[in-house]
Coordinates of C-alpha atoms in Angstrom, one line a residue:
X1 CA 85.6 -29.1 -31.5
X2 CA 87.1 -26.5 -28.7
X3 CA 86.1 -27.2 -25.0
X4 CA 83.7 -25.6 -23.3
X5 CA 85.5 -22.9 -20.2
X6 CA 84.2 -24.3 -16.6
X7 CA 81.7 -22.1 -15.0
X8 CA 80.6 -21.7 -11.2
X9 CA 77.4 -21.3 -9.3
X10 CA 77.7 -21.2 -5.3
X11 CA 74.2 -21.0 -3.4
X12 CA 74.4 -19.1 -0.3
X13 CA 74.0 -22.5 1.7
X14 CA 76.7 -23.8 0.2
X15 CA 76.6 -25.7 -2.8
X16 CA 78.5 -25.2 -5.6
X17 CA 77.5 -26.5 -8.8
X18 CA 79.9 -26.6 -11.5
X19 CA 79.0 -26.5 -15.4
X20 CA 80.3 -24.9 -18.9
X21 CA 80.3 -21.3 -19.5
X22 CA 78.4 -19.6 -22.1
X23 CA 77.5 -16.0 -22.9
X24 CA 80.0 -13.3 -21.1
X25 CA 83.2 -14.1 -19.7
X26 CA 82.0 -12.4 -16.4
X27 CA 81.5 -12.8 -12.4
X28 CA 77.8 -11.7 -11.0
X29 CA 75.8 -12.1 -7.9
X30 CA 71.8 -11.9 -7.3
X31 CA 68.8 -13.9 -6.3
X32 CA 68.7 -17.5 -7.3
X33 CA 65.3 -18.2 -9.2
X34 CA 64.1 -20.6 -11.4
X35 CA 61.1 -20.7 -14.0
X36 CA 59.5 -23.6 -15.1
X37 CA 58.4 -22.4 -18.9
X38 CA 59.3 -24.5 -21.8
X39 CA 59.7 -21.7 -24.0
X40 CA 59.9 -18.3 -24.2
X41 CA 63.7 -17.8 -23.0
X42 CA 64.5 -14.5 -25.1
X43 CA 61.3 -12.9 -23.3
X44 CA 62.3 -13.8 -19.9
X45 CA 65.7 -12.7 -20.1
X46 CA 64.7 -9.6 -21.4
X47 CA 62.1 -8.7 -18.6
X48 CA 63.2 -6.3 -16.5
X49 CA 61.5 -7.8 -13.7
X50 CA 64.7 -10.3 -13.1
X51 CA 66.8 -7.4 -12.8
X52 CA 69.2 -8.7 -10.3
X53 CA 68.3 -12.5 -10.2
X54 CA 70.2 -15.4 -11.7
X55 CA 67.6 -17.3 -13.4
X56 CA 67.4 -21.2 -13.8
X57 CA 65.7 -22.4 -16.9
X58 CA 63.7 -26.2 -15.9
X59 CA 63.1 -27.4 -19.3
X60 CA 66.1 -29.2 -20.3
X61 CA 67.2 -27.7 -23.7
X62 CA 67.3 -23.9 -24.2
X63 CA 68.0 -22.2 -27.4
X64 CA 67.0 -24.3 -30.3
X65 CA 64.9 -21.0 -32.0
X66 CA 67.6 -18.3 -31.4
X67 CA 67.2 -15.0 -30.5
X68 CA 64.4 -12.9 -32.3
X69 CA 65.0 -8.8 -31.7
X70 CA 61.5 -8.4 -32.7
X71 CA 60.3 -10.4 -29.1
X72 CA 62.4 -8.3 -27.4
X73 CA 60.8 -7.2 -24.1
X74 CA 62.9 -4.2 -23.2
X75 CA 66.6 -3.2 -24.6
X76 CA 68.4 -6.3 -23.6
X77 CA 68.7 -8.9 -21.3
X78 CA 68.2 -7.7 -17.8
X79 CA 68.3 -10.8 -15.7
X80 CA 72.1 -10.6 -13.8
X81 CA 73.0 -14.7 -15.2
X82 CA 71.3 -17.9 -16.7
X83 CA 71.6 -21.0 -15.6
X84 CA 70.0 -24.4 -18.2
X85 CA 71.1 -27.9 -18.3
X86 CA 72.1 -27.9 -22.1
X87 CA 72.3 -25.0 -24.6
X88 CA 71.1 -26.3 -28.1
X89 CA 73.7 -26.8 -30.3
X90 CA 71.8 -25.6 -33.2
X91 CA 69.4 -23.1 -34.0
X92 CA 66.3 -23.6 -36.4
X93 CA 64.2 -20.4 -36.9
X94 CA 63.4 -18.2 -39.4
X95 CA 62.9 -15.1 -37.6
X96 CA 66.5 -16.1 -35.6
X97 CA 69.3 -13.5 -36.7
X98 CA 71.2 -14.6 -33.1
X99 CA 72.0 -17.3 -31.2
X100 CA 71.6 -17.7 -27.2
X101 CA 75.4 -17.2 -26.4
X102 CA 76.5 -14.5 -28.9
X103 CA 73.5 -12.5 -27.7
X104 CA 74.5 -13.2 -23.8
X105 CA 77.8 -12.5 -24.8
X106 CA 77.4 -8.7 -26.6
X107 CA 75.2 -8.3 -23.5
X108 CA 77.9 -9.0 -20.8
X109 CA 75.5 -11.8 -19.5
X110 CA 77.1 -15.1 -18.0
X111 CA 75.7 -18.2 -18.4
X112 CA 76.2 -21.7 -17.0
X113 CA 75.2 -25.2 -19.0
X114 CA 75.6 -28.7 -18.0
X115 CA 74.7 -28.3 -14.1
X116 CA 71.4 -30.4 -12.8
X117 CA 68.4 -27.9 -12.9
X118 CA 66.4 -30.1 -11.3
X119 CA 68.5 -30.2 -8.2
X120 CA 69.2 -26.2 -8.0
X121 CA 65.0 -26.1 -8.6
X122 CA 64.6 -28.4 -6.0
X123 CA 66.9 -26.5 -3.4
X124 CA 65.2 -23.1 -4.0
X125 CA 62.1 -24.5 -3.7
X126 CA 62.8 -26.3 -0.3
X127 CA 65.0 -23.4 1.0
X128 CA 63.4 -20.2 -0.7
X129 CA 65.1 -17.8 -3.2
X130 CA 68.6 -18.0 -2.2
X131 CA 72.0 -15.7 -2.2
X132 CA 73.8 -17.2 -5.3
X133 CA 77.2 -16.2 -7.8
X134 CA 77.5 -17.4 -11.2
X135 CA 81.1 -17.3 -12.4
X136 CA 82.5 -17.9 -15.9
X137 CA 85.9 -16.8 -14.9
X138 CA 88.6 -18.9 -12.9
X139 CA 87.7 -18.7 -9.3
X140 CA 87.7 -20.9 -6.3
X141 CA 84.7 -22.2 -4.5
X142 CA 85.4 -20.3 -1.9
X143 CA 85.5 -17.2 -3.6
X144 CA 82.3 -17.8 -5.3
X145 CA 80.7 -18.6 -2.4
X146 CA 81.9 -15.2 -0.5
X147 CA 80.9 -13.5 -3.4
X148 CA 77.4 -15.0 -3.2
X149 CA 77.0 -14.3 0.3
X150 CA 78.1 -10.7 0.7
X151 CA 75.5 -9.9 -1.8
X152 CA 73.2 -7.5 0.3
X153 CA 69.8 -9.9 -1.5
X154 CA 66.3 -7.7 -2.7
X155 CA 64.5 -7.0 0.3
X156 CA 64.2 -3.3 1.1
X157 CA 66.1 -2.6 -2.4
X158 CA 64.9 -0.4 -5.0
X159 CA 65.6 -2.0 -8.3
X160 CA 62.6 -0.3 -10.3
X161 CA 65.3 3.1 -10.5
X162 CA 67.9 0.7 -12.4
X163 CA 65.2 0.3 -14.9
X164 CA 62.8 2.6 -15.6
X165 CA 62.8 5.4 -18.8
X166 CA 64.6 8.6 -17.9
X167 CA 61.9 10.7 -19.8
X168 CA 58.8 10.8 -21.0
X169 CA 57.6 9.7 -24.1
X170 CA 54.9 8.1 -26.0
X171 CA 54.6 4.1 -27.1
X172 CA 54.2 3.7 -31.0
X173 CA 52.6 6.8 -32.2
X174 CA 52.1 5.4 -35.5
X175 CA 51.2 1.9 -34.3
X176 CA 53.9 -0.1 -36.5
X177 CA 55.1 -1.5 -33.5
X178 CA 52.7 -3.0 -32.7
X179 CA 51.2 -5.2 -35.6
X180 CA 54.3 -7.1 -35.7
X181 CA 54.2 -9.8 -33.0
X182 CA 50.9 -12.0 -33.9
X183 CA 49.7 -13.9 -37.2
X184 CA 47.6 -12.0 -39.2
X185 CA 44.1 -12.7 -39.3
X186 CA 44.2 -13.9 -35.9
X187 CA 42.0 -12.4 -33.1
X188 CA 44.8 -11.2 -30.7
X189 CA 46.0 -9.4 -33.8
X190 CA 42.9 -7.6 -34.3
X191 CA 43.0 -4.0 -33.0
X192 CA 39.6 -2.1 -32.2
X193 CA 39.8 0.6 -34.7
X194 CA 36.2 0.9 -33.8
X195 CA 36.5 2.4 -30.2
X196 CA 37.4 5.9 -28.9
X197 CA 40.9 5.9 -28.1
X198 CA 41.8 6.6 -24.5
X199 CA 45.0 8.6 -23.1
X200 CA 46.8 6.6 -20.7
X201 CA 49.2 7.5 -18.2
X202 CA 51.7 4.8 -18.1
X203 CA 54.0 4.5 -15.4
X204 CA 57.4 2.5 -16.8
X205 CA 58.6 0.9 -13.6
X206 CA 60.7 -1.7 -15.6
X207 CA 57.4 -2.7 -18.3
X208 CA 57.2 -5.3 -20.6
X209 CA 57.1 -3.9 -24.0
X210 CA 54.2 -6.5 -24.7
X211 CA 52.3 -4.8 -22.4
X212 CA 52.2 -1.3 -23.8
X213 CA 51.2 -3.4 -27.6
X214 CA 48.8 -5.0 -25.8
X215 CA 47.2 -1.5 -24.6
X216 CA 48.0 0.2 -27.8
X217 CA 46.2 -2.6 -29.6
X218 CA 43.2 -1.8 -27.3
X219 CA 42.5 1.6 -28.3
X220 CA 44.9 3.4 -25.8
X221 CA 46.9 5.8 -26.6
X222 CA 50.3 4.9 -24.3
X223 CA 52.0 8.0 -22.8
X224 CA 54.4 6.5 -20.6
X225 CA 56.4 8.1 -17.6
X226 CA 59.3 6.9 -15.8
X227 CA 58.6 5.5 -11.6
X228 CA 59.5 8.9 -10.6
X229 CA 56.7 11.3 -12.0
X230 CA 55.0 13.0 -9.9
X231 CA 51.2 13.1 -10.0
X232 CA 51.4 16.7 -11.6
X233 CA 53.6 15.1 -14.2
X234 CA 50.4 12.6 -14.6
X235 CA 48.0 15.5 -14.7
X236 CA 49.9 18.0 -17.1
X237 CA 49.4 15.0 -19.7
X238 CA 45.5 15.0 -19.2
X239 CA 45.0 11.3 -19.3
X240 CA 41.8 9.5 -18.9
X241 CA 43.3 6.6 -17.0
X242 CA 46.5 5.5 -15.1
X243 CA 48.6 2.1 -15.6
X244 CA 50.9 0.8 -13.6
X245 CA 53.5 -1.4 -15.0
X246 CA 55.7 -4.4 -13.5
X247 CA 59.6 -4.2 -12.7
X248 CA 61.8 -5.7 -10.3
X249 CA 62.6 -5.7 -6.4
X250 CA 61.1 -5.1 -3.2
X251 CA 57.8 -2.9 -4.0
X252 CA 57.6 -1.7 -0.1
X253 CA 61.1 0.3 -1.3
X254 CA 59.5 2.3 -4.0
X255 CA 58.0 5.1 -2.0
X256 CA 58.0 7.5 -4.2
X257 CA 56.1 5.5 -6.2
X258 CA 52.8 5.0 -3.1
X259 CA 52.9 8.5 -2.3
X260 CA 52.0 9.1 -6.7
X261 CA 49.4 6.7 -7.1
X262 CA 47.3 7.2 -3.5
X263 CA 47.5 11.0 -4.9
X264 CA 46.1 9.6 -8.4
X265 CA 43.4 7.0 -7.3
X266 CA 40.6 9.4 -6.1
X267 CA 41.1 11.4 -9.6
X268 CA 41.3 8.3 -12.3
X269 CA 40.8 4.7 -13.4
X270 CA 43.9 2.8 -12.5
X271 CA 45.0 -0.8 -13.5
X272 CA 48.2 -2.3 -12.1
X273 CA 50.2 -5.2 -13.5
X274 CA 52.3 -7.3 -10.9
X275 CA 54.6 -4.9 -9.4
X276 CA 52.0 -2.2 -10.1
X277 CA 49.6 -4.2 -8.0
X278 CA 51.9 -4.6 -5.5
X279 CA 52.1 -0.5 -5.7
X280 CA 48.9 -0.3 -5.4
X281 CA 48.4 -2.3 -2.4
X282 CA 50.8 0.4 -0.9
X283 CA 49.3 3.2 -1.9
X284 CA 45.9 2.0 -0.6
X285 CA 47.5 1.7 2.7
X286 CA 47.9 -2.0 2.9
X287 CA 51.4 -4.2 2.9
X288 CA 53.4 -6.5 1.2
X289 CA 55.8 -9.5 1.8
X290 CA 58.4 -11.8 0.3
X291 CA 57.4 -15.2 -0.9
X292 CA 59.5 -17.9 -0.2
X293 CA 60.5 -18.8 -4.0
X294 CA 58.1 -16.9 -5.7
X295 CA 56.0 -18.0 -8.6
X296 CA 57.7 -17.7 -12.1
X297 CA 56.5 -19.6 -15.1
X298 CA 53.4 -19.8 -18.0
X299 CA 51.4 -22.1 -15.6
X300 CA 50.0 -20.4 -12.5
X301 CA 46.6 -21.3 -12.1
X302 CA 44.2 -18.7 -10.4
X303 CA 40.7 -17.9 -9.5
X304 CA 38.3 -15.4 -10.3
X305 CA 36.0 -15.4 -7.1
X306 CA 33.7 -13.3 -8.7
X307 CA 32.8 -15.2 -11.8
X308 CA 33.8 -18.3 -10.8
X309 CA 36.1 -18.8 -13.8
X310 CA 40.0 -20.5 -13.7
X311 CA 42.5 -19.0 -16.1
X312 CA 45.9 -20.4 -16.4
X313 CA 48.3 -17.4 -16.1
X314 CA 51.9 -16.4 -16.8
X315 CA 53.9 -15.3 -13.5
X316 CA 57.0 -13.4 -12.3
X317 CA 57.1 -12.3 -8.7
X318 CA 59.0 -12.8 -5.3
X319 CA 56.5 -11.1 -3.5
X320 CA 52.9 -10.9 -2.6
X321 CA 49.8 -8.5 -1.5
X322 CA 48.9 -9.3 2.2
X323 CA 45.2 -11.0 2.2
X324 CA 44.7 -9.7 5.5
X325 CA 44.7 -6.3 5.7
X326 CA 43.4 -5.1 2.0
X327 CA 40.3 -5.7 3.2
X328 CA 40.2 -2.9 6.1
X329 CA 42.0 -0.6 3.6
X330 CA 38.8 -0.5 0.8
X331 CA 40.0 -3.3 -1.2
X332 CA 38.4 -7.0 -2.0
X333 CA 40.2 -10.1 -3.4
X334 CA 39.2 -10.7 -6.5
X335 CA 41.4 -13.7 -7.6
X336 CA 43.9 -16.0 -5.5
X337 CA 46.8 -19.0 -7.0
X338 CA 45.4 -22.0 -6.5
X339 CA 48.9 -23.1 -5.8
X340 CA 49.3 -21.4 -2.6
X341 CA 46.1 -19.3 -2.3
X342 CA 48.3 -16.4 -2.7
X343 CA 46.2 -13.0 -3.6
X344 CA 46.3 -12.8 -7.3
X345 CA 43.5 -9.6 -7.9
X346 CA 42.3 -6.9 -6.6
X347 CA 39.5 -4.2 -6.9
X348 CA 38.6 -1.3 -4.8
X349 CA 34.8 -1.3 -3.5
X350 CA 34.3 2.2 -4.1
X351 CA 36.6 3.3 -6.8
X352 CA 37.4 2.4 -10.6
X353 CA 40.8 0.6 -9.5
X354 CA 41.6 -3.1 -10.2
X355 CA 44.8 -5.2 -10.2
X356 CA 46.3 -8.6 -10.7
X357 CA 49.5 -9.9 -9.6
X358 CA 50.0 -12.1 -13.3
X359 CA 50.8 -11.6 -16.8
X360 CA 48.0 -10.9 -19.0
X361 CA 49.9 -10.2 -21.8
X362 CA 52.0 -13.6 -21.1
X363 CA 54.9 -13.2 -23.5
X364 CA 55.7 -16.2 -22.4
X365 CA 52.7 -18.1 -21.7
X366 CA 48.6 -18.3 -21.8
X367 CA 46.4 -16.0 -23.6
X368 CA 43.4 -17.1 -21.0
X369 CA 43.5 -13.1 -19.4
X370 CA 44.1 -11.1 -22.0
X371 CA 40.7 -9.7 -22.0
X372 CA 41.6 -7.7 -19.3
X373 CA 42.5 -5.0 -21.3
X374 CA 39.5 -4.6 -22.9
X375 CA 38.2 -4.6 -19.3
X376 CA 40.3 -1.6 -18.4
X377 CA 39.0 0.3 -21.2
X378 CA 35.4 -0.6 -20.1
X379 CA 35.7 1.0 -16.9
X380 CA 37.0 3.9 -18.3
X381 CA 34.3 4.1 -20.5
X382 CA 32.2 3.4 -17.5
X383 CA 33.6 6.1 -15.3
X384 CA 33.6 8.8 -17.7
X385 CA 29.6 8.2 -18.6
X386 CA 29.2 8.5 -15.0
X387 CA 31.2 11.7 -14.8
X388 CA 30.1 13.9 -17.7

């Protein structure tokens, strides 16, 4: 059997943790994060929210189903390396037409095996997101540790223009897109070919193509628009409602972005998704900041204050809505992590404009808030009876 290449990853304290190379014969910088799913690699590395972060993987074996270009959730991997403690040496899937390193590989993704996830976990998580390099090529320590700390890190970086469409267009016009990704017969697979259909404006500021099934399946016809429309751009497309997506970086850098929605809000229903929540919280006047490691995986736990309900939620995000002034700015708390008590929802108190800071589409992880885009469509429904 031929050996394995040595690969590299220096921290920006400096540790160096060397492995075997997989994927692209590369050398990349970026955020070190880790996620603690047991499944669901393919759709994680394909999120463009990990745009410019080297992701480690905490379940021990990655890559025993293959890749899938159906669970695609954008055009490709996004996510700048990978990081796992063994790749599977065999793949056992049906649907697989690909296997973990080929598709790093066509992708120009590195990727490092054989290091100690546990330890690199446990050093973020005691340290906070750090300044890392990932290396499959031959270079020193030394070098890989430069290289890891000249890297200029997230905050006050604009990532969501790296990512976003360059035009407009509309998600699945003929819906065949999106009947592909559940089990017939099952409930999430049902669509509600019994409601109006509602135009929404979609704003792509790196979205998860889950997300736009999910609203397609929920009688929403998706018109989506890169981060850069403008709210005339919204307007000259007549929607009934507004969606803000997720996507990567610093959302205090995404100006352009506050200055849109806090034009659109007194006009429309608008739902945000993580980094759209985060936009939101802008655009209503409030602020931001970094969390220390962030929280990615399919097992956030968080609370609905208002119902009193606990839903176990899929995560990806290095920073956070400030709890303490939303409040002065029109806005109440509607859900916090119980991990950190972290805000995790918003509503406004006067307007038809909600938020949460998870997944609840998942893709990976739980199904327990997908009903929140029947919700959206409910207070559309809601706001237009109250209109007309």
């Amino acid at each position: 059997m031929k050996e394995k290449k040595q690969a590299i990853l220096a921290l920006e304290d400096g540790s160096v943790f060397r492995g075997k190379a997989f994927g692209a014969k590369t050398t990349v910088v970026g955020e070190a994060v880790f996620n603690t799913s047991m499944t669901g690699y393919q759709e994680i590395l394909t999120d463009p929210s990990y745009y410019g972060q080297i992701v480690t993987m905490t379940a021990p074996q990655i890559g025993n189903y293959g890749i899938i270009p159906e669970d695609n959730e954008s055009y490709g991997p996004k996510a700048a390396g990978f990081v796992i403690r063994e790749l599977s040496p065999v793949v056992s899937n049906w649907r697989a037409n690909s296997n973990l390193h080929d598709f790093l590989k066509e992708h120009g993704i590195p990727g490092i095996e054989g290091v100690d996830t546990r330890a690199i976990t446990k050093r973020i998580r005691v340290k906070g997101a750090l300044k890392s390099c990932l290396s499959t090529e031959d270079i020193s320590d030394e070098e890989a540790l430069a290289k890891a700390c000249e890297w200029p890190g997230l905050v006050g970086v604009d990532y969501v223009k790296e990512v976003t469409c360059s035009a407009p267009y509309e998600w699945d016009p003929d819906g065949s897109q999106s009947k592909l990704f559940t089990v017939e017969g099952t409930h999430l697979a049902e669509e509600r070919k019994d409601l109006e259909i509602y135009r929404v404006a979609a704003f792509d500021f790196g979205a998860k193509h889950s997300i736009f099934r999910n609203l397609k399946r929920h009688g929403f016809e998706v018109r989506v628009l890169p981060a850069n429309a403008t709210a005339e751009d919204v307007r000259a497309i007549e929607p009934d409602a507004v969606f803000l997506a997720n996507g990567p970086g610093d959302p205090a850098a995404v100006t352009y972005a506050h200055e849109t929605v806090r034009a659109l809000i007194p006009d429309y229903p608008v739902f945000g998704i993580c980094l759209g929540h985060q936009i939101i919280t802008h655009a209503l006047g409030a602020s931001t900041y970094k969390l220390k490691f962030g929280h990615r995986g399919g097992n956030q736990p968080v609370k609905n204050h208002e119902s009193g309900q606990v839903y176990v939620t899929a995560q990806n995000h290095g920073f956070a809505a400030n709890a303490e002034n939303l409040e002065k700015h029109g806005a109440v708390v509607t859900e916090t992590n119980l991990n950190d008590d972290t805000v995790s929802g918003l509503r406004h108190k006067d307007l038809p404009v909600f938020s949460v800071q998870y997944h609840p589409e998942a893709a990976p992880g739980p199904n327990d808030a997908l009903l929140l885009f029947q919700a959206f469509w409910d207070l559309i429904a809601k706001h237009k009876h109250q209109t007309d």
